[in-house]
Coordinates of C-alpha atoms in Angstrom, one line a residue:
M1 CA 10.8 21.9 -16.8
S2 CA 12.7 24.2 -14.3
K3 CA 16.3 23.8 -13.7
R4 CA 15.6 22.7 -10.2
D5 CA 13.3 19.9 -11.4
T6 CA 15.9 18.9 -14.1
I7 CA 18.5 18.4 -11.4
L8 CA 16.1 16.4 -9.2
T9 CA 15.2 14.2 -12.2
C10 CA 18.9 13.6 -13.0
A11 CA 19.6 12.7 -9.5
E12 CA 16.8 10.1 -9.5
K13 CA 18.2 8.6 -12.7
L14 CA 21.7 8.6 -11.2
I15 CA 20.5 6.6 -8.2
L16 CA 18.6 4.2 -10.3
R17 CA 21.5 3.6 -12.5
D18 CA 24.4 3.6 -9.9
G19 CA 22.7 3.2 -6.6
S20 CA 22.4 5.8 -3.7
G21 CA 26.2 5.3 -2.9
G22 CA 27.0 6.9 -6.2
L23 CA 24.9 10.0 -5.4
T24 CA 27.5 12.9 -5.2
L25 CA 27.0 16.5 -5.9
D26 CA 29.8 16.4 -8.6
R27 CA 28.1 13.5 -10.4
I28 CA 24.6 15.1 -10.2
A29 CA 26.0 18.3 -11.7
L30 CA 27.6 16.3 -14.5
E31 CA 24.4 14.4 -15.1
A32 CA 22.3 17.5 -15.0
K33 CA 24.8 19.4 -17.2
V34 CA 25.0 22.3 -14.7
S35 CA 28.1 23.9 -13.0
K36 CA 28.8 22.8 -9.4
G37 CA 27.9 26.4 -8.4
G38 CA 24.6 26.1 -10.2
L39 CA 23.8 22.9 -8.4
L40 CA 24.8 24.5 -5.0
Y41 CA 22.7 27.5 -5.7
H42 CA 19.5 25.1 -5.8
F43 CA 20.7 22.6 -3.2
P44 CA 23.6 23.6 -0.8
T45 CA 23.9 20.1 0.4
K46 CA 23.2 16.5 -0.7
E47 CA 20.8 16.2 2.1
D48 CA 18.9 19.3 0.8
L49 CA 18.7 17.6 -2.5
V50 CA 17.4 14.4 -1.2
S51 CA 14.9 16.2 1.1
A52 CA 13.7 17.9 -2.1
L53 CA 13.2 14.7 -3.9
V54 CA 11.1 13.3 -1.1
D55 CA 9.0 16.6 -1.0
R56 CA 8.6 16.5 -4.9
T57 CA 7.5 12.8 -4.7
I58 CA 4.8 13.7 -2.2
K59 CA 3.7 16.7 -4.2
Y60 CA 3.3 15.0 -7.6
F61 CA 1.5 12.1 -6.1
D62 CA -0.9 14.4 -4.4
R63 CA -1.4 16.2 -7.6
D64 CA -2.2 13.1 -9.5
K65 CA -4.5 11.9 -6.8
A66 CA -6.3 15.2 -6.8
H67 CA -6.7 15.1 -10.5
F68 CA -8.3 11.6 -10.4
K69 CA -10.5 12.7 -7.4
S70 CA -11.8 15.7 -9.4
M71 CA -12.8 13.3 -12.2
L72 CA -14.6 10.8 -9.9
G73 CA -16.5 13.4 -7.7
N74 CA -17.2 13.2 -3.9
G75 CA -19.0 10.0 -3.5
P76 CA -18.1 7.0 -1.2
G77 CA -15.0 5.3 -2.2
T78 CA -13.7 8.1 -4.5
N79 CA -10.6 8.8 -2.3
T80 CA -9.6 5.2 -2.2
L81 CA -10.1 4.8 -6.0
A82 CA -8.1 8.0 -6.6
Y83 CA -5.2 6.6 -4.6
A84 CA -5.3 3.4 -6.6
L85 CA -5.4 5.3 -9.9
A86 CA -2.6 7.7 -8.9
S87 CA -0.5 4.8 -7.8
L88 CA -1.0 2.6 -10.8
K89 CA -1.7 5.1 -13.5
G90 CA -0.2 8.4 -12.3
P91 CA 1.4 10.3 -15.2
W92 CA 3.8 12.6 -13.7
A93 CA 7.0 10.4 -13.8
R94 CA 6.3 9.5 -17.3
Q95 CA 6.4 13.2 -18.1
V96 CA 9.9 13.5 -16.6
G97 CA 11.1 10.4 -18.3
L98 CA 10.7 7.9 -15.5
M99 CA 8.3 5.1 -14.8
P100 CA 4.9 6.2 -13.3
H101 CA 5.5 6.2 -9.6
G102 CA 7.9 3.3 -9.8
F103 CA 11.6 3.1 -9.7
E104 CA 12.0 6.8 -9.1
F105 CA 10.0 6.6 -5.8
V106 CA 12.1 3.6 -4.7
A107 CA 15.2 5.4 -5.6
T108 CA 14.2 8.4 -3.6
I109 CA 13.4 6.3 -0.5
L110 CA 16.4 4.4 -0.7
A111 CA 18.7 7.5 -1.0
A112 CA 16.8 9.1 2.0
F113 CA 17.2 6.1 4.2
A114 CA 20.9 5.8 3.2
M115 CA 21.7 9.4 3.9
N116 CA 19.5 10.1 7.0
P117 CA 16.3 8.2 8.1
K118 CA 15.0 11.4 9.4
L119 CA 14.5 12.5 5.6
V120 CA 11.8 10.0 5.2
I121 CA 9.6 11.6 8.1
P122 CA 7.7 13.8 5.4
L123 CA 6.8 10.7 3.6
Q124 CA 5.7 8.8 6.7
E125 CA 3.5 11.9 7.5
A126 CA 2.1 11.8 4.0
C127 CA 1.3 8.1 4.2
S128 CA -0.6 8.7 7.5
R129 CA -2.5 11.5 5.8
W130 CA -3.4 9.3 2.8
Q131 CA -4.5 6.5 5.1
R132 CA -6.8 8.9 7.1
E133 CA -8.4 10.0 3.8
L134 CA -9.1 6.3 3.0
D135 CA -10.5 5.6 6.7
E136 CA -13.0 8.5 6.1
D137 CA -14.0 7.7 2.5
G138 CA -17.6 6.6 3.2
I139 CA -16.7 2.8 2.6
S140 CA -15.6 0.3 5.1
P141 CA -12.2 1.3 6.4
T142 CA -11.1 -2.3 6.2
T143 CA -12.1 -2.6 2.6
A144 CA -10.2 0.8 1.8
A145 CA -7.1 -0.6 3.6
I146 CA -7.3 -3.8 1.6
V147 CA -7.4 -1.9 -1.5
R148 CA -4.5 0.3 -0.5
L149 CA -2.4 -2.8 0.5
A150 CA -3.3 -4.6 -2.8
V151 CA -2.4 -1.3 -4.8
D152 CA 0.9 -0.9 -2.9
G153 CA 1.8 -4.5 -3.3
L154 CA 1.2 -4.4 -7.2
W155 CA 3.0 -1.1 -7.4
F156 CA 6.0 -2.5 -5.5
N157 CA 6.2 -5.6 -7.5
E158 CA 6.1 -3.7 -10.7
S159 CA 8.7 -1.2 -9.4
L160 CA 11.2 -4.0 -8.6
G161 CA 10.3 -5.9 -11.8
L162 CA 8.9 -8.8 -9.9
S163 CA 5.4 -8.9 -11.6
D164 CA 4.8 -11.0 -14.6
F165 CA 1.1 -10.0 -15.0
T166 CA 0.1 -9.3 -18.7
T167 CA -1.5 -5.9 -19.5
E168 CA -4.8 -7.6 -19.7
R169 CA -4.4 -9.3 -16.3
R170 CA -3.3 -6.0 -14.7
D171 CA -6.2 -4.3 -16.1
E172 CA -8.5 -6.9 -14.7
I173 CA -7.0 -6.4 -11.4
I174 CA -7.5 -2.7 -11.5
A175 CA -11.1 -3.2 -12.4
G176 CA -11.5 -5.5 -9.4
L177 CA -10.1 -2.9 -7.1
K178 CA -12.4 -0.3 -8.7
Q179 CA -15.5 -2.5 -7.9
L180 CA -14.2 -2.8 -4.2
C181 CA -14.0 1.0 -4.0
M182 CA -17.3 1.9 -5.8
P183 CA -19.4 -1.2 -6.4
G184 CA -21.7 -1.0 -9.4
T185 CA -20.2 2.1 -10.9
Q186 CA -19.4 2.6 -14.6
D187 CA -15.8 1.9 -15.8
T188 CA -13.3 4.7 -15.1
A189 CA -10.9 3.6 -17.8
N190 CA -11.5 6.9 -19.8
I191 CA -10.5 9.2 -17.1
A192 CA -7.9 11.6 -18.6
P193 CA -4.4 11.8 -17.1
Y194 CA -3.1 15.0 -15.8
E195 CA -1.1 16.7 -18.5
G196 CA -0.2 20.0 -16.9
S197 CA 3.2 21.6 -16.4
L198 CA 5.7 20.2 -14.0
A199 CA 7.1 23.7 -13.3
S200 CA 7.5 24.2 -9.6

């Protein structure tokens, strides 16, 4: 992992542990085991760092989504199912020592809103792009929207520790979402996760 990514990951962990109010450049440098000058080389301001967190979140989610889409092909419903799988089974955050697209995403958003709501604009634009892809996925746009809302709801509940679904029940829910996206298709449980490098 690059030094830049290490700093961002340490910043996410700091937000998770101490809240966005505890996010200072001095504490980030200490957490990342870099000098203050080394931190400022990559991120001259705290706003630059939080903006980079938002951009990285979008980049890695897009990468996971593209991976699942490549495994599913180009048929109707594949964009919607790729969105669901990236949200609920995306591997990038596990690779950097965090939960898959869970708390680290919430931490990033909280930090961005706390610092400057304009920092969330790239994420809002990404969400609009993801929704357009679902609307044009060859299945009912309403069905695609229902799948996305169900996925986002499950993800949000798990991210905040509010879900008490067993692993088996969660798998059943994901299987139900798969059938909404691509009725009658074979199970996609064996789709391999992305295992590539996180280097920027």
